[in-house]
Short mmCIF file of C-alpha atoms and ligand atoms in Angstrom, two decimals:
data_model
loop_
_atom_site.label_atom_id
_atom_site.label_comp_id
_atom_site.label_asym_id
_atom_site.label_seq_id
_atom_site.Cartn_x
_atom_site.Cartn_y
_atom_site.Cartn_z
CA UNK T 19 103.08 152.76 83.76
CA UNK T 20 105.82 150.16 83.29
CA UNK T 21 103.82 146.96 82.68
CA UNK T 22 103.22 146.03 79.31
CA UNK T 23 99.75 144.43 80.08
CA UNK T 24 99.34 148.01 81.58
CA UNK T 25 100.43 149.77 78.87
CA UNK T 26 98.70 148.37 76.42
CA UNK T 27 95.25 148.38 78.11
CA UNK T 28 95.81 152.17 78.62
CA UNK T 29 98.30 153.92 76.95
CA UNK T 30 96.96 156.37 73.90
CA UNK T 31 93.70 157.02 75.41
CA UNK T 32 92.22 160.56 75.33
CA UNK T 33 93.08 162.91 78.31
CA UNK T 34 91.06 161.97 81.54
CA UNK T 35 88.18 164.61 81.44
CA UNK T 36 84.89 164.90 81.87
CA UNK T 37 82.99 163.53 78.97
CA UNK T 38 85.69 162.27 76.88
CA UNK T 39 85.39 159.25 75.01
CA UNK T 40 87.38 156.40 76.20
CA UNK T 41 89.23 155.66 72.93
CA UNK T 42 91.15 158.15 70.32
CA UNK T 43 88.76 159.44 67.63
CA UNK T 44 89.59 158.29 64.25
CA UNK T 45 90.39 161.66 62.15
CA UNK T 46 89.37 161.63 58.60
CA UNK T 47 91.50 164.81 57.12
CA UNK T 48 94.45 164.98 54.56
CA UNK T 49 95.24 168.59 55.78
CA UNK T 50 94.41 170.85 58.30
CA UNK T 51 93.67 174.71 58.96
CA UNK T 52 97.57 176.53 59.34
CA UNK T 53 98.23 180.09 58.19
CA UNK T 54 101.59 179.60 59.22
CA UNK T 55 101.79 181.61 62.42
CA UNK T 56 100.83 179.02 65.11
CA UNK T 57 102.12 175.69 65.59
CA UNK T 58 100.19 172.59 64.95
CA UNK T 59 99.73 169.76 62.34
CA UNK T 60 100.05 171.08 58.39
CA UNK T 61 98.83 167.94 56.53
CA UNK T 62 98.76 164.16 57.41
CA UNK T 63 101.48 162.76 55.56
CA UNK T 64 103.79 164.82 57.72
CA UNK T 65 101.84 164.29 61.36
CA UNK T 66 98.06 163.07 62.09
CA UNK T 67 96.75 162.80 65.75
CA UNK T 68 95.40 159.66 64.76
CA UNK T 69 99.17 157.89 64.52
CA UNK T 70 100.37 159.57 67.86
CA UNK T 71 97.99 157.01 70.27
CA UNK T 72 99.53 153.60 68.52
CA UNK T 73 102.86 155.39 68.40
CA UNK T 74 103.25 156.31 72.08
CA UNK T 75 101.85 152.85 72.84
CA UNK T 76 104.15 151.00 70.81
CA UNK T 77 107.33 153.14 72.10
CA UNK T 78 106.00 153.09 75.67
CA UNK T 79 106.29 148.89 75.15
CA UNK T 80 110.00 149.09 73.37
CA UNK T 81 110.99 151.16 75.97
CA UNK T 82 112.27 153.99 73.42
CA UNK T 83 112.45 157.69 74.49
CA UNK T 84 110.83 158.98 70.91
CA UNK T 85 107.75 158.01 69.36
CA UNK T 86 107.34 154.68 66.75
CA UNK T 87 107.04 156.02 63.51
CA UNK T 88 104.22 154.09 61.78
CA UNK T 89 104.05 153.32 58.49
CA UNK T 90 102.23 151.61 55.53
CA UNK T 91 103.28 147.62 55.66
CA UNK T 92 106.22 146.13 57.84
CA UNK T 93 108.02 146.70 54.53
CA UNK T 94 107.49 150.08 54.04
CA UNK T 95 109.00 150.37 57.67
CA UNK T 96 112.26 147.99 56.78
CA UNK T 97 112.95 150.04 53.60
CA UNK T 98 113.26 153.44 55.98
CA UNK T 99 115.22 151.66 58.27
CA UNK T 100 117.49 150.42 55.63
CA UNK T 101 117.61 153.81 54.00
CA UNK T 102 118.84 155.12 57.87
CA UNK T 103 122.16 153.71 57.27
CA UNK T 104 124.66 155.59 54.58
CA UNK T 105 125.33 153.01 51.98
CA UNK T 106 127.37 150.06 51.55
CA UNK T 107 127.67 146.55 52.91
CA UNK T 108 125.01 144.98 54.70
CA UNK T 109 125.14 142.04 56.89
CA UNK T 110 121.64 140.42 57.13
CA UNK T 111 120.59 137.06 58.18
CA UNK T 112 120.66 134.28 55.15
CA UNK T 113 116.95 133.52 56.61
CA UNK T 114 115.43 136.70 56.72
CA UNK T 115 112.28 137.51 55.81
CA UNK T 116 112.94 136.92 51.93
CA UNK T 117 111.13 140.26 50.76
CA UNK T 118 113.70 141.78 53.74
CA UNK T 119 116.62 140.34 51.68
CA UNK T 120 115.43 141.76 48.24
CA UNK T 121 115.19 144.92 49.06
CA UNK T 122 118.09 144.97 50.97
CA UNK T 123 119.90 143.43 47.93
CA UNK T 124 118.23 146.18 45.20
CA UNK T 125 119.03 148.89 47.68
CA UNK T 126 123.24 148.28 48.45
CA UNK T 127 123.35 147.20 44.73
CA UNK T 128 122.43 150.52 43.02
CA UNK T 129 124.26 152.50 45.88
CA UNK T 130 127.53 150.25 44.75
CA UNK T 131 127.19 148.10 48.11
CA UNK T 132 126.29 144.53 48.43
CA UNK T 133 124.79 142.02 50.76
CA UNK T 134 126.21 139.68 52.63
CA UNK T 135 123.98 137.06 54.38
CA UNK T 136 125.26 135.32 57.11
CA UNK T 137 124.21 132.20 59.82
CA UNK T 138 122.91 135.18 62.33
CA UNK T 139 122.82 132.37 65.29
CA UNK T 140 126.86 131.73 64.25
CA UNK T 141 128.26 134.92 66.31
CA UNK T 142 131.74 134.52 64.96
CA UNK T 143 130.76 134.69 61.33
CA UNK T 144 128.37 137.53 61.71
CA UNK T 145 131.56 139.25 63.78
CA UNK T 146 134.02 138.31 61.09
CA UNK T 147 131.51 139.62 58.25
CA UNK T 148 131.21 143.38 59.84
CA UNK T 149 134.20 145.18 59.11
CA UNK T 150 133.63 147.64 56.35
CA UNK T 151 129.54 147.14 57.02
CA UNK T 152 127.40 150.24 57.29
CA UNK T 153 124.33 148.37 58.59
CA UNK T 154 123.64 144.90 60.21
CA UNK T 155 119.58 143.51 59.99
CA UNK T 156 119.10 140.94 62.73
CA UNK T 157 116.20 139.27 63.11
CA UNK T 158 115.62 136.42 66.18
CA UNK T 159 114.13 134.28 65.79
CA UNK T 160 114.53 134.36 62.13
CA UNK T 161 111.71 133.60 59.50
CA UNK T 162 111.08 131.11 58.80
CA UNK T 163 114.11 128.89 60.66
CA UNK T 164 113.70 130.27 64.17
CA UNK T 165 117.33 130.54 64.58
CA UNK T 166 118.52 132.61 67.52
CA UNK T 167 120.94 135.84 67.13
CA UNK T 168 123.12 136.85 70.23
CA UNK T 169 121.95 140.23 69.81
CA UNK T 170 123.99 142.31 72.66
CA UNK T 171 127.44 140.22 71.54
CA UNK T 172 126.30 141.42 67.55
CA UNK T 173 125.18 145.10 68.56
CA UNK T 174 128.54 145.95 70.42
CA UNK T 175 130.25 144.38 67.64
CA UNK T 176 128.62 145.78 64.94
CA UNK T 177 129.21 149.32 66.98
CA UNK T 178 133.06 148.62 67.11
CA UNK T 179 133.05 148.20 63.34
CA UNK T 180 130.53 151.61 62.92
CA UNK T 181 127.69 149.58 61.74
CA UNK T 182 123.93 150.57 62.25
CA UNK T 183 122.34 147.82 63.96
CA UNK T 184 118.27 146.86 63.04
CA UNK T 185 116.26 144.78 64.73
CA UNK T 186 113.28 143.30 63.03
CA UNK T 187 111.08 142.43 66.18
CA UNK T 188 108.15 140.97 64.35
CA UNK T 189 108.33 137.72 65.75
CA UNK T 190 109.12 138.37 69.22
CA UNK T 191 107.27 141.52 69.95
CA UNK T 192 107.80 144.02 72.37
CA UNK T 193 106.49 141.41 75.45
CA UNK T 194 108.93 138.62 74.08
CA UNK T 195 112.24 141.07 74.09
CA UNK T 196 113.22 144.34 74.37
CA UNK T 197 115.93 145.06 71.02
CA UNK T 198 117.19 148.90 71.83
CA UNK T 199 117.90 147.95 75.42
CA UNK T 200 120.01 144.80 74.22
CA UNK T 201 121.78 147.54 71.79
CA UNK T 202 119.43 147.71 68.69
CA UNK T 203 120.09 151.28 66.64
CA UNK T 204 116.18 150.83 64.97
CA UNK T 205 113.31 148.11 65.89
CA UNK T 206 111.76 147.78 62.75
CA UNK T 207 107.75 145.68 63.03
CA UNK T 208 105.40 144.57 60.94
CA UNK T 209 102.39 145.80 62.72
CA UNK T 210 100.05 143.23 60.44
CA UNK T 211 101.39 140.28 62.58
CA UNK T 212 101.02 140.27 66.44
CA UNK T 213 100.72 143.92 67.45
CA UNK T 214 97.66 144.42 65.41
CA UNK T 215 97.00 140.56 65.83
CA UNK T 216 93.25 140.18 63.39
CA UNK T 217 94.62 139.70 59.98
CA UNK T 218 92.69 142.69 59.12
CA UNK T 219 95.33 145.20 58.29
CA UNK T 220 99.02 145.59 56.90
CA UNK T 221 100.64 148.25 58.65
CA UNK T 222 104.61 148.83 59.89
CA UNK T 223 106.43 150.59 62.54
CA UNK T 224 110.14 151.90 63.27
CA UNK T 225 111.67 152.71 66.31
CA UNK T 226 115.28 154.60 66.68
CA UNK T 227 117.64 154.83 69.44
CA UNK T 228 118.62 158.37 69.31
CA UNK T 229 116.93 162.06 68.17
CA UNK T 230 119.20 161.57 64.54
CA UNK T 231 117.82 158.53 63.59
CA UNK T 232 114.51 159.22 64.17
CA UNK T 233 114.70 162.44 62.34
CA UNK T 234 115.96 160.56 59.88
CA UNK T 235 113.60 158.06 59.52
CA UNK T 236 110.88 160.67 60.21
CA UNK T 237 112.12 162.57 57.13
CA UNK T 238 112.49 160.20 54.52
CA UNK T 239 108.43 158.23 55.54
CA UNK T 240 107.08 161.99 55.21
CA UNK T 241 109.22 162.81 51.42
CA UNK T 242 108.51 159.13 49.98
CA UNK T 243 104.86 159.23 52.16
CA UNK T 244 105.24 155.15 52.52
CA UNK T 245 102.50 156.99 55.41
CA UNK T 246 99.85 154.76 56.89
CA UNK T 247 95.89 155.42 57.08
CA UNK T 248 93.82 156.50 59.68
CA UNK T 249 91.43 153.56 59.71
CA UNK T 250 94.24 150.71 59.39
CA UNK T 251 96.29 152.55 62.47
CA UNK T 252 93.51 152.79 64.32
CA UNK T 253 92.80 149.23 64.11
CA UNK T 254 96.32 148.23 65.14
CA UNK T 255 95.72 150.26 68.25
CA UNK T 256 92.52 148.56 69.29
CA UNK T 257 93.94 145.10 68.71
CA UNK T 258 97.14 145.65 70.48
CA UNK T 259 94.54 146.26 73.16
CA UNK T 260 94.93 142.32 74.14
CA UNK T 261 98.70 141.60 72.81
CA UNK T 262 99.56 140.39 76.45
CA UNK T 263 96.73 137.71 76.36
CA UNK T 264 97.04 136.28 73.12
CA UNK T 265 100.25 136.26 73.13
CA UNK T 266 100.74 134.22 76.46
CA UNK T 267 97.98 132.05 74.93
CA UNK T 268 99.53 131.83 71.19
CA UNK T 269 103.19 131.04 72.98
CA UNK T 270 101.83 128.40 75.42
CA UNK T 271 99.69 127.21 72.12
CA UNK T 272 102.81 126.64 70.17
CA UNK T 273 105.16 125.38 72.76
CA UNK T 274 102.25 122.38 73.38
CA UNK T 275 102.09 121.89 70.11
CA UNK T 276 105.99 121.90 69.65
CA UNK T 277 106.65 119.60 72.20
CA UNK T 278 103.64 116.85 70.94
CA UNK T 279 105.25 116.98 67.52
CA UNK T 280 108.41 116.45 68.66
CA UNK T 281 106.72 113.02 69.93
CA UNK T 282 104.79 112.55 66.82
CA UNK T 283 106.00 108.93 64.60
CA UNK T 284 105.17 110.91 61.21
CA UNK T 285 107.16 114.30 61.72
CA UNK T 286 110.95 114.44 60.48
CA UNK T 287 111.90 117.58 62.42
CA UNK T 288 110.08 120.21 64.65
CA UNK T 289 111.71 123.18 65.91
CA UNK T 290 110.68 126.05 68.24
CA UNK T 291 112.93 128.50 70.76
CA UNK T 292 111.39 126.18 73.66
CA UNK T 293 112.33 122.72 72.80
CA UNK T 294 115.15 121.19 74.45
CA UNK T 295 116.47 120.42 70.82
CA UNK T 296 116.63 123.88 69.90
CA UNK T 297 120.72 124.81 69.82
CA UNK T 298 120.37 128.48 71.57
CA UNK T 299 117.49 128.06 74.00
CA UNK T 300 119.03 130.38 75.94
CA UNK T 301 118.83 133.67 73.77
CA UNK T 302 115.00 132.73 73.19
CA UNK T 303 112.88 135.45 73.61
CA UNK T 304 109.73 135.45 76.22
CA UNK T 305 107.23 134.14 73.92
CA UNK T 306 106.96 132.69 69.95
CA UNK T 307 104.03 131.89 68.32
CA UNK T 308 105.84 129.92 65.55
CA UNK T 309 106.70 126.38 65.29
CA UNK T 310 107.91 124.92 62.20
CA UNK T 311 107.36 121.11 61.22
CA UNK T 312 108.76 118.89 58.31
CA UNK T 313 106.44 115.95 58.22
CA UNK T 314 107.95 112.60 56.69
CA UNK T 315 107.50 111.99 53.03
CA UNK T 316 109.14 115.34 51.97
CA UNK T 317 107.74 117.88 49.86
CA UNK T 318 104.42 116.29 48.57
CA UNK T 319 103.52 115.41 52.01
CA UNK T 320 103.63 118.84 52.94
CA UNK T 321 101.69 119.81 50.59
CA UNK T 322 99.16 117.21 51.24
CA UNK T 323 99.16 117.99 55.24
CA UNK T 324 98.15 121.98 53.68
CA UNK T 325 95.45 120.86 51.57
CA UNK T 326 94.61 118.36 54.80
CA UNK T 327 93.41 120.33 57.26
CA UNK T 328 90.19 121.37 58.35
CA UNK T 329 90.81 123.77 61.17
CA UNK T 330 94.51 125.61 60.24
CA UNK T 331 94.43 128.00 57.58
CA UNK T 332 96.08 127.51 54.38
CA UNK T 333 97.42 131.06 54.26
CA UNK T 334 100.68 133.45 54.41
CA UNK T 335 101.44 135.37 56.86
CA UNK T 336 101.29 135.00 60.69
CA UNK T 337 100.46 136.56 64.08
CA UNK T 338 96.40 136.19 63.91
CA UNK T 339 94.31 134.74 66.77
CA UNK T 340 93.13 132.04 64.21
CA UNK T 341 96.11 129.34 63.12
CA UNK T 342 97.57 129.37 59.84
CA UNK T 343 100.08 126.96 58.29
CA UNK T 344 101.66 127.21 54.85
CA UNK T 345 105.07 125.73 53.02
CA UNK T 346 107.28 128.32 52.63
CA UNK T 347 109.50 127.20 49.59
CA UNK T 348 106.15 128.00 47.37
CA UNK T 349 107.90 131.22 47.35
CA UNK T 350 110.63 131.50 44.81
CA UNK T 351 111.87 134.01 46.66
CA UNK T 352 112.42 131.85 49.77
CA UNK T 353 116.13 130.63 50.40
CA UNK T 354 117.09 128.05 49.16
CA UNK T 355 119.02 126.85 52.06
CA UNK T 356 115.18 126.62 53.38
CA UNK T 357 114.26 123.09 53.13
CA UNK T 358 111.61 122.17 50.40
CA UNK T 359 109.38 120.40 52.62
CA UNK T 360 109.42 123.29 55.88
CA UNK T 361 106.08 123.89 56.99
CA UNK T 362 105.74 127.51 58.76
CA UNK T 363 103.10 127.00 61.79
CA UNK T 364 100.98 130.46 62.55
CA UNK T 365 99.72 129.11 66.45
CA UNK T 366 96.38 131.59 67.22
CA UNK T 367 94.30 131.20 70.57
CA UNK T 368 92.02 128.27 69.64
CA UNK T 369 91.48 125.31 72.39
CA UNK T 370 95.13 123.56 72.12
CA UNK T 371 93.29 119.95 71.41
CA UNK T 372 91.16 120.96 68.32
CA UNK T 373 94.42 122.05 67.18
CA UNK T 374 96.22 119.30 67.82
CA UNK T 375 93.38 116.79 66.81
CA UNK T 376 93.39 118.54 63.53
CA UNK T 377 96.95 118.39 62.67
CA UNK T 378 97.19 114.91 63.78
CA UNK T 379 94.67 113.84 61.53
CA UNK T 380 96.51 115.97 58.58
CA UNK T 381 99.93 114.22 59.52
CA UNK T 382 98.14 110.59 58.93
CA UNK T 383 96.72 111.83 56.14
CA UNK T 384 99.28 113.36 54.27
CA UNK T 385 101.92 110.72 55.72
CA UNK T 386 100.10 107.70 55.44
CA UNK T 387 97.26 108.43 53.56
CA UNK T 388 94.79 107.33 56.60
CA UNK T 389 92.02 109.27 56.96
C1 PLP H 25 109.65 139.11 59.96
C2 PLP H 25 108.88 139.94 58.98
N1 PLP H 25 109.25 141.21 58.76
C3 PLP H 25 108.59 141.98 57.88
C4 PLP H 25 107.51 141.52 57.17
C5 PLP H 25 106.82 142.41 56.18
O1 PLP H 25 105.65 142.93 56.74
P1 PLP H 25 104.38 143.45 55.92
O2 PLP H 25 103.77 142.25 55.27
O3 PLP H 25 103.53 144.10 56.95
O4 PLP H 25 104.88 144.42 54.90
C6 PLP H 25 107.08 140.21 57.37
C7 PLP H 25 105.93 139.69 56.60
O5 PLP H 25 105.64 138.50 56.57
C8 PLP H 25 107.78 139.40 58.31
O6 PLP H 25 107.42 138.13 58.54
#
C-alpha cells in the first residue's frame, strides 16, 4: 500500500480475521496488567494500542520508517520537536505560526540561545542565518502569509551547518508534500487541522528521520506526558478516513475562490500557492486550503467583511470541512510585519458558489456598505 487514498481508507484497521470489527477499538485504561516478566504495554502515557492505528497511518502517509508519535495539541508536538535539538540558535520563519515563535523564543532564551526569524521564502538569508544554529523550523506555506520555503536547498544547508531541520506540515499535509524525503530531520502536525479535518478535536503529531530522534522525542512526550487521549486520537483516525477527498475538494475550493478574488474590484490583494501572482509557484505543495484576502478599506473593512457573512465562520483555526475566515492581527501575538487588515481564509467542502455568493456579498458590504 503506497497510495495515500489507499492508505488512509485502510491502514490501522484490526488484523483480517474472522469476526473482527472493521475499525480499532477505542481502549479506555490508564494502565495495564504487567508483573514485569513478559513484554507488553505498562501504562498509557508510555504506549496505548489505541495511538498505534493513527500512528502507523500517519507515518505510512509521510513515508517515515518509525511510527508518528501523537500527542496532545499541534503544540504539544512543536515543543518536543523543539526540545529534539540541543540548545542554542534557532532559525524560524518571521511568519510562523505565532504561538510556534513564542515558544521557540521562551525555550532558546532560558537555555542562553536566541531566535532568529528570517524571510523563509528568501533562501540566501535563511542560508546566511545558519551558521552556529542548532535547529531550523520551516514551515511552507507559512501561516498566515503563504510564503514558500525551498525546503531541499534549506535542509542540505542547514545539515552543512549541523542544524536539526523541522518541518511543520500542517498546512500542506502529507498528500500536498512529503518533508523527510525533501530532507526534513522531524515533521511536526497539528492533527486538529486537516488530518483530523471536523473541528472536533486538538491533537498533534511528530515524525523523525532516524531511530535517535524518535527515541528522543518518544522520551521526553512520555516524562512531560504532553500524551493524547484515547477518544480525541481515535477521532483523528476516523476523520483522516476521507483526507484525500476533502482535501482535493478544499484545494480546488480555494484555488476558485483565489483566482475570482483576484478579479474582484473591492479586494486589495489575494494570495494563494496557485495564483500566477504568487512569487514561488513552483515550490507549492500539491494542495492548500488557504487563501488570504485584504479587502479595500483596510482594517475596519475587514472587520466588517467578518461580522458580514452569513455562510463563513467567524472563527480561528483552520482545516474543517465547513469555511472559516478570521483577521489575524486580532492576535497580539501575530507579527507585526502581518498586515493589519489580512484576512486568513479556512476553504471547507461546501458548493464553491454559496461560497463565493457569500463572500461577494460581504466584500460589498464591508467595502461599500451595499447590502
Ligand atoms: C501551522 C500550525 N502549527 C501548529 C499549530 C498549533 O496546533 P494546535 O492548535 O493543535 O496546538 C497551529 C494552530 O493553529 C498551526 O496553524
Amino acid at each position: 500500500m503506497t497510495n495515500p487514498a489507499t492508505i488512509l481508507a485502510q491502514s490501522g484497521r484490526p488484523d483480517r480475521i474472522q469476526g473482527s470489527p472493521v475499525n480499532p477499538p477505542i481502549v479506555l485504561s490508564s494502565t495495564y496488567r504487567n508483573s514485569g516478566t513478559e513484554p507488553g504495554n505498562i501504562y498509557a502515557r508510555w504506549d496505548t494500542e489505541t495511538w498505534n492505528p493513527f500512528e502507523e497511518t500517519l507515518a505510512a502517509l509521510e513515508g517515515s520508517a518509525f511510527p508518528a508519535l501523537v500527542h496532545s495539541s499541534g503544540m504539544a508536538a512543536i515543543t518536543t520537536a523543539l526540545h529534539a535539538a540541543p540548545p542554542g540558535k534557532i532559525v524560524a520563519p518571521r511568519h510562523a505560526y505565532h504561538a510556534s515563535l513564542v515558544v521557540a523564543r521562551e525555550m532558546a532564551e532560558r537555555e542562553g540561545g536566541q531566535v532568529v526569524t528570517v524571510d523563509i521564502a528568501d533562501t540566501d538569508e535563511v542560508v546566511a542565518a545558519l551558521p552556529g544554529a542548532s535547529a531550523v523550523l520551516i514551515e511552507s506555506p507559512t501561516n498566515p502569509m503563504l510564503e514558500l520555503a525551498d525546503i531541499p536547498t534549506i535542509a542540505a544547508a542547514a545539515h552543512d551547518a549541523g542544524a536539526l531541520v523541522i518541518v511543520d506540515n500542517t498546512f500542506a499535509t502529507p498528500l500536498g508534500q512529503q518533508p523527510l524525503a525533501m530532507g526534513a530531520d522531524i515533521v511536526v502536525h497539528s492533527a486538529t487541522k486537516y488530518l483530523a479535518g471536523h473541528s472536533d478535536v486538538i491533537l498533534g503529531a511528530v515524525l523523525a528521520a532516524t531511530e535517535d530522534l524518535h527515541t528522543r522525542m518518544w522520551n521526553y512526550r512520555t516524562h512531560t506526558g504532553a500524551v493524547a487521549g484515547p477518544m480525541e486520537t481515535w477521532l483523528a483516525l476516523r476523520g483522516m478516513r476521507t483526507l484525500s477527498l476533502r482535501f482535493e475538494r478544499i484545494t480546488a475550493n480555494a484555488a476558485e475562490l483565489a483566482k475570482r478574488l483576484s478579479d474582484h474590484p473591492l479586494v486589495e490583494a489575494v494570495a494563494h500557492p496557485s495564483l500566477p501572482s504568487h512569487p514561488h509557484r513552483e515550490r507549492a505543495p500539491k494542495g492548500c486550503g488557504v487563501v488570504t484576502l485584504r479587502p479595500k478599506g483596510g482594517r475596519e473593512a475587514a472587520d466588517r467583511l467578518v461580522e458580514a457573512t452569513r455562510l463563513w465562520l467567524p472563527a480561528t483555526s483552520l482545516g474543517g470541512v465547513e469555511s472559516s475566515l478570521e483577521r489575524r492581527r486580532r492576535f497580539v501575538d501575530e507579527a507585526s510585519t502581518v498586515p493589519e487588515d489580512l484576512l486568513r481564509l479556512s476553504c471547507g467542502i461546501e458548493d464553491i458558489e454559496d461560497l463565493w455568493e457569500d463572500l461577494d456579498q460581504a466584500l460589498r458590504h464591508a467595502v461599500t456598505g451595499l447590502q
